[in-house]
Tab-separated table of C-alpha atoms and ligand atoms in Angstrom:
chain	number	residue	atom	x	y	z
T	5	MET	CA	12.188	227.831	95.175
T	6	ALA	CA	13.112	227.833	91.852
T	7	LEU	CA	10.156	226.802	89.154
T	8	PHE	CA	12.575	223.876	87.893
T	9	PRO	CA	14.699	222.690	90.217
T	10	THR	CA	17.618	219.947	89.299
T	11	HIS	CA	17.233	216.671	89.402
T	12	THR	CA	18.311	214.159	92.730
T	13	GLY	CA	21.812	213.639	93.129
T	14	MET	CA	22.699	216.706	89.844
T	15	VAL	CA	25.048	219.953	91.651
T	16	ASP	CA	25.746	222.975	89.956
T	17	LEU	CA	28.759	224.851	90.666
T	18	LEU	CA	28.387	228.176	91.490
T	19	PRO	CA	30.605	231.243	89.600
T	20	GLY	CA	32.610	231.166	93.791
T	21	GLU	CA	33.283	227.500	93.345
T	22	THR	CA	34.393	226.510	89.117
T	23	GLU	CA	37.386	228.820	90.493
T	24	LYS	CA	37.935	226.152	92.297
T	25	TRP	CA	37.379	223.087	90.623
T	26	GLN	CA	39.615	224.610	87.310
T	27	TYR	CA	42.260	224.763	90.369
T	28	LEU	CA	41.918	221.174	91.085
T	29	GLU	CA	41.670	220.215	87.360
T	30	SER	CA	45.087	223.350	86.611
T	31	LEU	CA	46.671	220.410	89.629
T	32	VAL	CA	46.082	217.477	87.989
T	33	ARG	CA	46.768	218.344	83.852
T	34	GLU	CA	49.847	219.720	86.059
T	35	VAL	CA	50.571	216.487	87.202
T	36	ALA	CA	49.366	214.837	84.283
T	37	ARG	CA	52.306	217.136	82.070
T	38	ARG	CA	54.793	215.663	84.699
T	39	TYR	CA	54.095	212.388	83.703
T	40	HIS	CA	53.935	212.752	80.433
T	41	PHE	CA	50.541	211.928	80.012
T	42	LYS	CA	47.438	213.295	77.163
T	43	GLU	CA	44.062	214.555	77.248
T	44	ILE	CA	41.685	212.047	75.951
T	45	ARG	CA	38.363	213.302	75.607
T	46	THR	CA	35.235	210.530	74.378
T	47	PRO	CA	31.428	210.868	74.075
T	48	ILE	CA	29.764	211.741	77.456
T	49	LEU	CA	26.887	209.424	75.254
T	50	GLU	CA	28.261	205.601	74.817
T	51	PRO	CA	26.863	202.759	72.937
T	52	THR	CA	24.867	201.022	75.490
T	53	GLU	CA	26.144	197.735	74.421
T	54	MET	CA	29.509	199.211	75.006
T	55	ILE	CA	29.066	199.799	78.083
T	56	ALA	CA	27.512	197.143	79.249
T	57	ARG	CA	30.623	194.834	77.614
T	58	GLY	CA	33.236	196.531	78.683
T	59	VAL	CA	32.392	197.574	82.852
T	60	GLY	CA	30.331	194.044	82.476
T	61	GLN	CA	26.582	192.985	83.527
T	62	LEU	CA	26.641	192.303	86.839
T	63	THR	CA	28.144	194.745	88.366
T	64	ASP	CA	25.578	197.131	90.241
T	65	ILE	CA	26.663	200.056	87.605
T	66	VAL	CA	25.301	198.192	84.179
T	67	SER	CA	22.387	196.833	86.485
T	68	LYS	CA	20.950	199.103	88.660
T	69	GLU	CA	21.913	202.915	87.344
T	70	MET	CA	22.617	203.528	84.527
T	71	PHE	CA	21.222	206.011	82.933
T	72	ALA	CA	20.409	204.508	79.327
T	73	PHE	CA	17.893	205.649	76.564
T	74	ASP	CA	17.110	204.528	73.265
T	75	ARG	CA	16.906	207.363	69.673
T	76	GLY	CA	14.900	204.781	67.161
T	77	ASP	CA	17.719	201.689	66.905
T	78	ASP	CA	20.847	203.398	68.954
T	79	HIS	CA	20.571	202.272	72.218
T	80	TYR	CA	22.537	205.661	74.926
T	81	VAL	CA	23.610	205.361	78.351
T	82	LEU	CA	25.432	208.007	80.028
T	83	ARG	CA	29.117	207.412	80.220
T	84	PRO	CA	29.029	206.215	84.718
T	85	GLU	CA	32.650	205.457	83.766
T	86	GLY	CA	36.278	206.700	82.303
T	87	THR	CA	38.106	203.281	81.505
T	88	ALA	CA	35.641	201.736	79.325
T	89	SER	CA	35.884	204.789	76.550
T	90	VAL	CA	39.250	205.107	76.466
T	91	CYS	CA	39.974	201.188	75.416
T	92	ARG	CA	36.938	202.007	73.277
T	93	ALA	CA	38.291	205.089	71.733
T	94	TYR	CA	42.242	203.186	71.778
T	95	VAL	CA	40.697	200.188	69.525
T	96	GLN	CA	38.425	202.797	66.417
T	97	HIS	CA	41.645	204.523	66.771
T	98	HIS	CA	43.936	202.061	66.258
T	99	LEU	CA	45.973	204.271	68.840
T	100	ASP	CA	48.173	201.406	69.281
T	101	GLN	CA	50.056	202.257	65.987
T	102	ARG	CA	50.809	205.464	68.026
T	103	GLY	CA	53.223	203.307	69.283
T	104	GLY	CA	54.948	201.839	72.850
T	105	ALA	CA	52.586	202.451	75.204
T	106	GLN	CA	49.796	204.325	75.270
T	107	ARG	CA	49.614	206.978	78.679
T	108	LEU	CA	45.646	209.088	78.938
T	109	PHE	CA	44.340	211.273	80.753
T	110	TYR	CA	41.068	212.500	81.020
T	111	ILE	CA	38.307	214.841	83.462
T	112	GLY	CA	35.251	215.078	82.378
T	113	PRO	CA	31.468	214.157	84.614
T	114	MET	CA	30.424	210.156	84.685
T	115	PHE	CA	26.448	209.765	85.880
T	116	ARG	CA	25.814	206.634	87.950
T	117	ALA	CA	21.311	205.885	88.857
T	118	GLU	CA	22.974	205.552	92.518
T	119	ARG	CA	21.330	207.117	95.973
T	120	PRO	CA	22.554	210.307	96.639
T	121	GLN	CA	24.320	211.405	99.848
T	122	LYS	CA	27.725	213.341	100.046
T	123	GLY	CA	30.301	212.079	98.538
T	124	ARG	CA	27.761	210.752	96.447
T	125	GLN	CA	26.121	211.890	93.412
T	126	ARG	CA	24.274	211.115	90.044
T	127	GLN	CA	25.935	213.387	88.167
T	128	PHE	CA	29.593	213.316	89.267
T	129	HIS	CA	33.088	214.466	87.427
T	130	GLN	CA	36.428	212.247	87.412
T	131	PHE	CA	39.839	212.638	87.206
T	132	GLY	CA	41.635	209.371	85.592
T	133	ALA	CA	44.648	208.472	84.012
T	134	GLU	CA	45.582	205.195	81.753
T	135	ILE	CA	48.236	202.800	80.560
T	136	LEU	CA	47.362	200.942	77.410
T	137	GLY	CA	49.639	198.483	75.934
T	138	SER	CA	52.061	198.126	79.319
T	139	ALA	CA	52.395	195.050	81.201
T	140	ASP	CA	55.215	195.217	83.554
T	141	PRO	CA	54.432	196.006	86.480
T	142	LEU	CA	56.164	199.536	86.654
T	143	ALA	CA	53.257	200.904	84.849
T	144	ASP	CA	50.851	200.348	87.600
T	145	ALA	CA	52.905	202.139	89.637
T	146	GLU	CA	53.890	205.090	87.563
T	147	ILE	CA	49.629	204.647	87.864
T	148	ILE	CA	49.525	204.902	91.468
T	149	ALA	CA	52.125	207.406	91.399
T	150	PHE	CA	50.392	209.662	89.226
T	151	MET	CA	47.869	209.349	91.421
T	152	VAL	CA	48.907	209.278	94.960
T	153	GLU	CA	50.807	212.460	93.831
T	154	VAL	CA	48.084	214.966	92.240
T	155	TYR	CA	46.703	214.575	95.926
T	156	ARG	CA	50.300	214.901	97.375
T	157	LEU	CA	50.407	218.793	94.642
T	158	VAL	CA	46.836	219.017	96.434
T	159	GLY	CA	48.159	219.262	99.616
T	160	ILE	CA	46.545	215.943	100.919
T	161	THR	CA	49.278	213.481	102.769
T	162	ASN	CA	46.560	211.364	105.171
T	163	MET	CA	45.240	209.319	103.295
T	164	LYS	CA	45.649	205.430	102.936
T	165	LEU	CA	47.085	203.344	99.835
T	166	ASN	CA	45.037	199.906	99.243
T	167	ILE	CA	46.283	197.386	97.292
T	168	ASN	CA	46.109	193.741	96.317
T	169	SER	CA	45.756	191.547	93.685
T	170	VAL	CA	42.714	190.241	92.831
T	171	GLY	CA	44.753	187.510	89.963
T	172	ASP	CA	43.999	186.882	86.432
T	173	PRO	CA	40.997	184.134	85.261
T	174	GLU	CA	42.788	180.965	85.957
T	175	SER	CA	43.702	181.942	89.701
T	176	ARG	CA	40.052	183.979	89.932
T	177	GLN	CA	38.511	180.967	88.979
T	178	ARG	CA	40.210	178.606	91.618
T	179	TYR	CA	39.053	181.094	94.106
T	180	ARG	CA	35.966	181.364	93.225
T	181	GLU	CA	34.644	177.585	93.473
T	182	THR	CA	37.202	177.862	96.941
T	183	LEU	CA	34.039	181.248	98.168
T	184	VAL	CA	31.619	179.758	97.201
T	185	ALA	CA	32.283	176.534	98.596
T	186	TYR	CA	32.461	178.887	101.623
T	187	PHE	CA	29.651	181.214	101.797
T	188	THR	CA	26.539	178.558	100.126
T	189	PRO	CA	26.485	176.402	104.253
T	190	VAL	CA	26.266	179.418	105.482
T	191	LYS	CA	23.902	180.760	102.666
T	192	ASP	CA	20.717	181.615	105.119
T	193	LYS	CA	22.651	184.184	107.484
T	194	LEU	CA	24.171	185.724	104.542
T	195	SER	CA	21.881	189.676	103.745
T	196	GLU	CA	20.365	189.757	100.706
T	197	VAL	CA	21.922	190.775	98.161
T	198	SER	CA	24.853	188.892	99.105
T	199	LYS	CA	22.445	186.489	98.118
T	200	THR	CA	21.729	186.889	94.709
T	201	ARG	CA	25.812	187.771	94.118
T	202	LEU	CA	27.327	183.902	96.194
T	203	GLU	CA	25.201	183.184	92.720
T	204	VAL	CA	26.082	185.932	89.881
T	205	ASN	CA	29.581	187.558	91.389
T	206	PRO	CA	30.560	185.223	94.355
T	207	MET	CA	33.614	187.706	95.022
T	208	ARG	CA	31.868	191.201	95.913
T	209	ILE	CA	29.693	189.605	98.872
T	210	LEU	CA	33.333	190.834	99.697
T	211	ASP	CA	32.576	193.767	99.005
T	212	SER	CA	28.985	194.174	101.394
T	213	LYS	CA	28.721	196.593	103.342
T	214	GLU	CA	25.640	194.447	105.071
T	215	GLU	CA	26.390	194.045	108.620
T	216	GLU	CA	25.656	190.208	108.894
T	217	ASP	CA	28.083	189.428	105.644
T	218	GLN	CA	30.565	191.083	108.545
T	219	ALA	CA	31.749	187.927	110.019
T	220	TRP	CA	30.964	185.677	107.344
T	221	ILE	CA	33.712	187.236	105.549
T	222	ALA	CA	35.714	188.110	107.438
T	223	ASP	CA	37.163	184.516	108.129
T	224	ALA	CA	36.697	184.382	103.734
T	225	PRO	CA	40.012	182.696	102.760
T	226	VAL	CA	41.576	185.125	100.607
T	227	ILE	CA	42.006	185.802	96.587
T	228	THR	CA	46.152	185.500	97.610
T	229	ASP	CA	46.519	182.434	98.499
T	230	TYR	CA	44.921	181.504	95.326
T	231	LEU	CA	47.221	183.565	93.279
T	232	ASN	CA	49.383	181.872	90.224
T	233	GLN	CA	53.023	182.675	89.959
T	234	GLU	CA	53.160	184.859	87.622
T	235	CYS	CA	49.893	187.024	89.396
T	236	ARG	CA	51.614	186.503	92.664
T	237	ASP	CA	54.996	187.763	90.687
T	238	HIS	CA	53.530	190.487	89.147
T	239	TYR	CA	52.208	191.425	92.273
T	240	GLU	CA	55.203	191.343	94.722
T	241	GLN	CA	57.137	193.443	92.078
T	242	VAL	CA	54.279	196.029	91.563
T	243	LYS	CA	55.408	196.353	95.619
T	244	ALA	CA	58.696	196.467	95.219
T	245	HIS	CA	58.252	200.185	92.691
T	246	LEU	CA	56.317	201.420	95.391
T	247	ASN	CA	58.323	200.382	98.178
T	248	ALA	CA	61.777	202.113	95.400
T	249	LEU	CA	58.611	205.706	95.473
T	250	GLY	CA	58.585	205.394	99.584
T	251	ILE	CA	54.434	204.594	98.658
T	252	ALA	CA	52.912	203.683	101.527
T	253	PHE	CA	50.742	200.637	101.135
T	254	ILE	CA	47.899	197.941	103.061
T	255	GLU	CA	48.303	195.192	102.088
T	256	GLN	CA	44.759	194.121	101.481
T	257	PRO	CA	43.522	190.518	100.698
T	258	ARG	CA	39.540	192.363	101.169
T	259	LEU	CA	40.131	194.716	98.510
T	260	VAL	CA	37.239	194.097	95.631
T	261	ARG	CA	36.484	196.710	93.145
T	262	GLY	CA	32.701	197.669	91.744
T	263	LEU	CA	34.285	197.211	88.123
T	264	ASP	CA	34.492	193.503	86.747
T	265	TYR	CA	37.262	194.002	83.967
T	266	TYR	CA	39.841	194.550	86.635
T	267	THR	CA	42.523	191.330	86.253
T	268	LYS	CA	46.186	191.399	88.967
T	269	THR	CA	46.425	194.798	90.650
T	270	ALA	CA	43.611	196.118	92.582
T	271	PHE	CA	44.197	199.820	94.773
T	272	GLU	CA	41.858	201.531	96.586
T	273	LEU	CA	42.693	204.984	98.308
T	274	THR	CA	40.427	206.356	100.829
T	275	SER	CA	41.269	208.735	103.077
T	276	PRO	CA	39.458	209.419	107.204
T	277	ASP	CA	38.338	213.666	105.750
T	278	LEU	CA	35.797	211.653	103.458
T	279	GLY	CA	33.491	210.421	105.752
T	280	SER	CA	31.312	207.490	104.773
T	281	GLN	CA	31.961	207.313	101.493
T	282	ASP	CA	35.485	207.000	101.957
T	283	ALA	CA	37.513	206.502	98.710
T	284	LEU	CA	39.151	209.346	97.203
T	285	GLY	CA	39.405	207.471	94.148
T	286	GLY	CA	40.686	203.654	92.764
T	287	GLY	CA	41.617	201.410	90.086
T	288	GLY	CA	43.718	198.126	89.084
T	289	ARG	CA	44.549	196.527	85.967
T	290	TYR	CA	42.073	195.257	83.718
T	291	ASP	CA	44.477	192.850	80.703
T	292	LEU	CA	41.790	192.206	79.489
T	293	LEU	CA	39.280	194.691	78.293
T	294	VAL	CA	40.682	195.702	75.088
T	295	GLU	CA	39.697	192.448	73.885
T	296	GLU	CA	36.681	192.885	76.002
T	297	LEU	CA	36.081	196.046	73.304
T	298	GLY	CA	36.764	194.121	69.967
T	299	GLY	CA	39.995	195.097	70.025
T	300	ALA	CA	44.214	192.586	70.013
T	301	PRO	CA	45.155	191.578	72.737
T	302	THR	CA	46.372	194.454	75.466
T	303	PRO	CA	48.125	194.352	78.333
T	304	ALA	CA	46.867	198.058	81.055
T	305	VAL	CA	45.750	199.528	83.768
T	306	GLY	CA	44.820	202.696	85.166
T	307	PHE	CA	43.042	204.409	88.357
T	308	ALA	CA	40.321	206.696	87.931
T	309	SER	CA	39.351	209.164	90.680
T	310	GLY	CA	35.844	211.796	91.671
T	311	MET	CA	37.181	214.841	92.228
T	312	GLU	CA	33.913	215.786	94.456
T	313	ARG	CA	35.783	213.668	97.390
T	314	LEU	CA	38.883	215.804	96.534
T	315	MET	CA	36.977	218.836	96.557
T	316	ILE	CA	35.283	217.300	100.090
T	317	ALA	CA	39.086	217.140	101.603
T	318	CYS	CA	39.945	220.007	100.561
T	319	GLU	CA	38.168	221.895	102.353
T	320	ALA	CA	37.306	219.494	105.632
T	321	LEU	CA	41.154	220.508	105.994
T	322	GLY	CA	40.922	224.183	104.498
T	323	LEU	CA	43.686	224.198	102.243
T	324	PRO	CA	43.565	227.238	99.330
T	325	LEU	CA	41.359	225.756	96.876
T	326	GLY	CA	43.278	229.569	94.199
T	327	GLU	CA	41.804	232.005	94.586
T	328	SER	CA	38.483	234.337	92.602
T	329	ALA	CA	38.617	235.891	89.455
T	330	LYS	CA	39.196	239.498	90.186
T	331	PRO	CA	38.971	242.445	87.513
T	332	GLU	CA	42.076	244.211	87.102
T	333	VAL	CA	39.923	247.645	86.013
T	334	TYR	CA	36.746	248.467	86.174
T	335	ILE	CA	34.993	251.623	84.523
T	336	ALA	CA	33.053	253.977	86.602
T	337	CYS	CA	30.699	256.311	84.488
T	338	HIS	CA	28.513	258.526	84.603
T	339	GLY	CA	26.271	258.921	81.419
T	340	GLN	CA	25.309	257.385	78.538
T	341	ALA	CA	28.552	259.499	76.307
T	342	ALA	CA	31.083	257.724	78.993
T	343	ARG	CA	29.038	254.299	79.266
T	344	ALA	CA	29.770	253.873	75.390
T	345	TRP	CA	33.884	255.234	75.922
T	346	ALA	CA	33.117	252.461	78.560
T	347	LEU	CA	32.498	249.387	75.947
T	348	SER	CA	35.562	251.188	74.022
T	349	GLN	CA	37.593	251.571	77.088
T	350	ALA	CA	37.594	248.025	77.317
T	351	ASP	CA	38.241	246.604	74.369
T	352	VAL	CA	41.545	248.187	74.188
T	353	LEU	CA	42.203	247.491	77.128
T	354	ARG	CA	40.691	243.786	77.215
T	355	LYS	CA	43.095	243.445	73.991
T	356	GLN	CA	46.066	244.309	76.014
T	357	GLY	CA	45.810	240.730	78.179
T	358	ILE	CA	43.692	243.716	81.114
T	359	SER	CA	41.270	242.350	82.298
T	360	CYS	CA	38.433	244.787	82.801
T	361	LEU	CA	34.754	245.476	83.836
T	362	PHE	CA	32.857	247.724	83.713
T	363	ASP	CA	28.091	248.730	84.701
T	364	THR	CA	25.843	248.063	81.394
T	365	GLY	CA	22.738	248.736	83.424
T	366	GLY	CA	23.106	252.146	83.503
T	367	ARG	CA	23.219	252.748	87.832
T	368	SER	CA	24.674	255.086	90.099
T	369	MET	CA	28.252	256.156	90.356
T	370	LYS	CA	27.393	254.950	93.840
T	371	ALA	CA	26.050	251.867	92.710
T	372	GLN	CA	29.210	251.210	90.660
T	373	MET	CA	32.020	252.185	92.848
T	374	LYS	CA	30.607	249.441	95.059
T	375	GLU	CA	30.545	246.838	92.570
T	376	ALA	CA	33.745	247.962	92.382
T	377	ASP	CA	34.663	247.076	95.956
T	378	ARG	CA	32.744	243.551	96.059
T	379	GLU	CA	34.776	242.168	93.049
T	380	HIS	CA	37.687	243.780	94.155
T	381	ALA	CA	38.964	245.591	91.282
T	382	THR	CA	42.734	246.195	91.560
T	383	TRP	CA	41.181	249.728	90.021
T	384	CYS	CA	38.885	251.807	89.146
T	385	LEU	CA	38.811	254.553	86.829
T	386	LEU	CA	36.443	256.959	86.522
T	387	VAL	CA	34.910	258.312	83.768
T	388	GLY	CA	32.129	261.811	83.336
T	389	ASP	CA	31.613	264.251	80.458
T	390	THR	CA	34.158	266.080	81.625
T	391	GLU	CA	36.713	263.544	81.746
T	392	LEU	CA	35.513	263.032	78.428
T	393	THR	CA	36.192	266.959	77.017
T	394	SER	CA	39.659	267.211	79.527
T	395	GLY	CA	40.951	263.847	78.151
T	396	HIS	CA	41.988	263.517	82.108
T	397	PHE	CA	40.722	260.376	84.366
T	398	VAL	CA	40.680	260.191	87.688
T	399	LEU	CA	42.504	256.253	88.455
T	400	ARG	CA	41.586	254.597	92.215
T	401	ASN	CA	43.709	252.922	93.354
T	402	MET	CA	41.247	250.577	95.985
T	403	SER	CA	43.465	249.105	97.520
T	404	THR	CA	45.278	252.126	99.776
T	405	SER	CA	41.985	254.513	98.120
T	406	THR	CA	44.615	256.820	96.467
T	407	GLU	CA	43.617	258.545	93.183
T	408	GLU	CA	45.480	260.273	90.937
T	409	THR	CA	44.409	262.420	87.785
T	410	LEU	CA	45.925	261.609	84.915
T	411	ASP	CA	45.651	261.106	80.530
T	412	LEU	CA	44.754	258.407	79.827
T	413	SER	CA	48.508	257.061	77.886
T	414	ALA	CA	49.320	256.939	81.413
T	415	ILE	CA	46.462	254.914	82.416
T	416	HIS	CA	47.995	252.172	80.186
T	417	GLU	CA	50.937	252.544	81.766
T	418	ARG	CA	49.983	252.599	85.339
T	419	VAL	CA	47.618	249.473	85.392
T	420	ARG	CA	49.540	247.307	82.842
T	421	LEU	CA	52.007	247.610	86.353
U	526	AMP	P1	34.736	203.909	90.690
U	526	AMP	O1	34.350	203.877	88.992
U	526	AMP	O2	32.981	202.903	91.267
U	526	AMP	O3	35.987	202.868	90.719
U	526	AMP	O4	35.090	205.156	91.124
U	526	AMP	C1	36.312	206.311	91.695
U	526	AMP	C2	36.028	206.916	92.646
U	526	AMP	O5	34.916	208.273	91.654
U	526	AMP	C3	35.400	207.102	93.451
U	526	AMP	O6	36.470	206.129	94.599
U	526	AMP	C4	35.225	207.803	94.388
U	526	AMP	O7	35.996	208.944	94.690
U	526	AMP	C5	34.493	208.790	92.628
U	526	AMP	N1	32.796	208.551	92.791
U	526	AMP	C6	32.383	207.203	91.791
U	526	AMP	N2	31.114	207.642	92.005
U	526	AMP	C7	30.513	208.160	92.640
U	526	AMP	C8	29.581	209.160	92.562
U	526	AMP	N3	27.878	208.325	92.294
U	526	AMP	N4	29.700	209.935	93.395
U	526	AMP	C9	30.883	210.883	93.360
U	526	AMP	N5	31.919	210.649	93.317
U	526	AMP	C10	32.369	208.797	93.178
């Protein structure tokens, strides 16, 4: 047992896993390249007021799950998600003046004080993308296509895309009133969480997982019946674009998301390979958020996906996730002079772009050969006083177990192949 283990819900990523992460991150970057989204990196600590305003005071994320602290007069929060920060940066750095819609993506850690379980951590990682400055349903389709393409490239095909429209404030006001009128007479039969939600945020009742709410939710009015013409048209066009792209989706009129800022399109991608936390990612349109954070009215749409969930799905499916790094050359050395030589020879090889490892612990030749094997080195170069004097060295091909005696320039030529 470690003397100081991590806090619950915080996970170390160890060698053997980090390579898999790098591989998946490289695929996200590759999709970003193909769709021409540019990376944005924002601070992990954000002003608490900004996150509260952006994500929404009444959301679980802000009201219950923030890691926040004060320092002097400043209020800091570990960011719980990426979109609000991207919008803050967009306003702060006048990214609108760069011309055209901004197509941005990010990968990084997020923090929510949730109850940890499989696929749900307190520090987790998201990749996401945003298009800021476009009201066009084409932008919604681009964002959904980006998200789906990451999974396709990774090799995950068994997914379900649920979509809905959560309307604009006008449509939502009408719907909210209808929902309150529907749920109020049965308030006593609802779960405690839903009772509270009825007061503060009735649409979130639809998100309840509580058993006693399900029957009421199943018969509740749906928002799609309350959309105004503009929201209805937008939704129809998004669906038409997805059909044109061959992206299958399921209309899910009770889909609401845990963040307050969504308008019009909302979507979620789920996988049956994930268990109870089955959401791979989700997103939607947030036409009012930039303005909420002090910017000019800027329609926008985005998605965020969980890296851990992606990893769990890959492992459940047994997908190959890149290879562990291997040294190309292992220098096994006997004696003080050989070790000093190994340091400078490794330097020469590394500067030529060859990965090289040697023993810094003065271990036996046998132990060093074992390590070369364990690390799956391609070549092992054997060096002792005799070799240093003669200028000829034994080069062992680790996969065929054959050896050759060569001078240094021949060795360089061989290992560069
Ligand atoms: P959200 O920002 O809540 O829309 O979440 C987007 C995605 O991030 C989810 O679909 C999950 O894949 C992932 N996610 C959210 N919260 C967590 C968490 N606590 N642990 C791991 N992944 C999470």
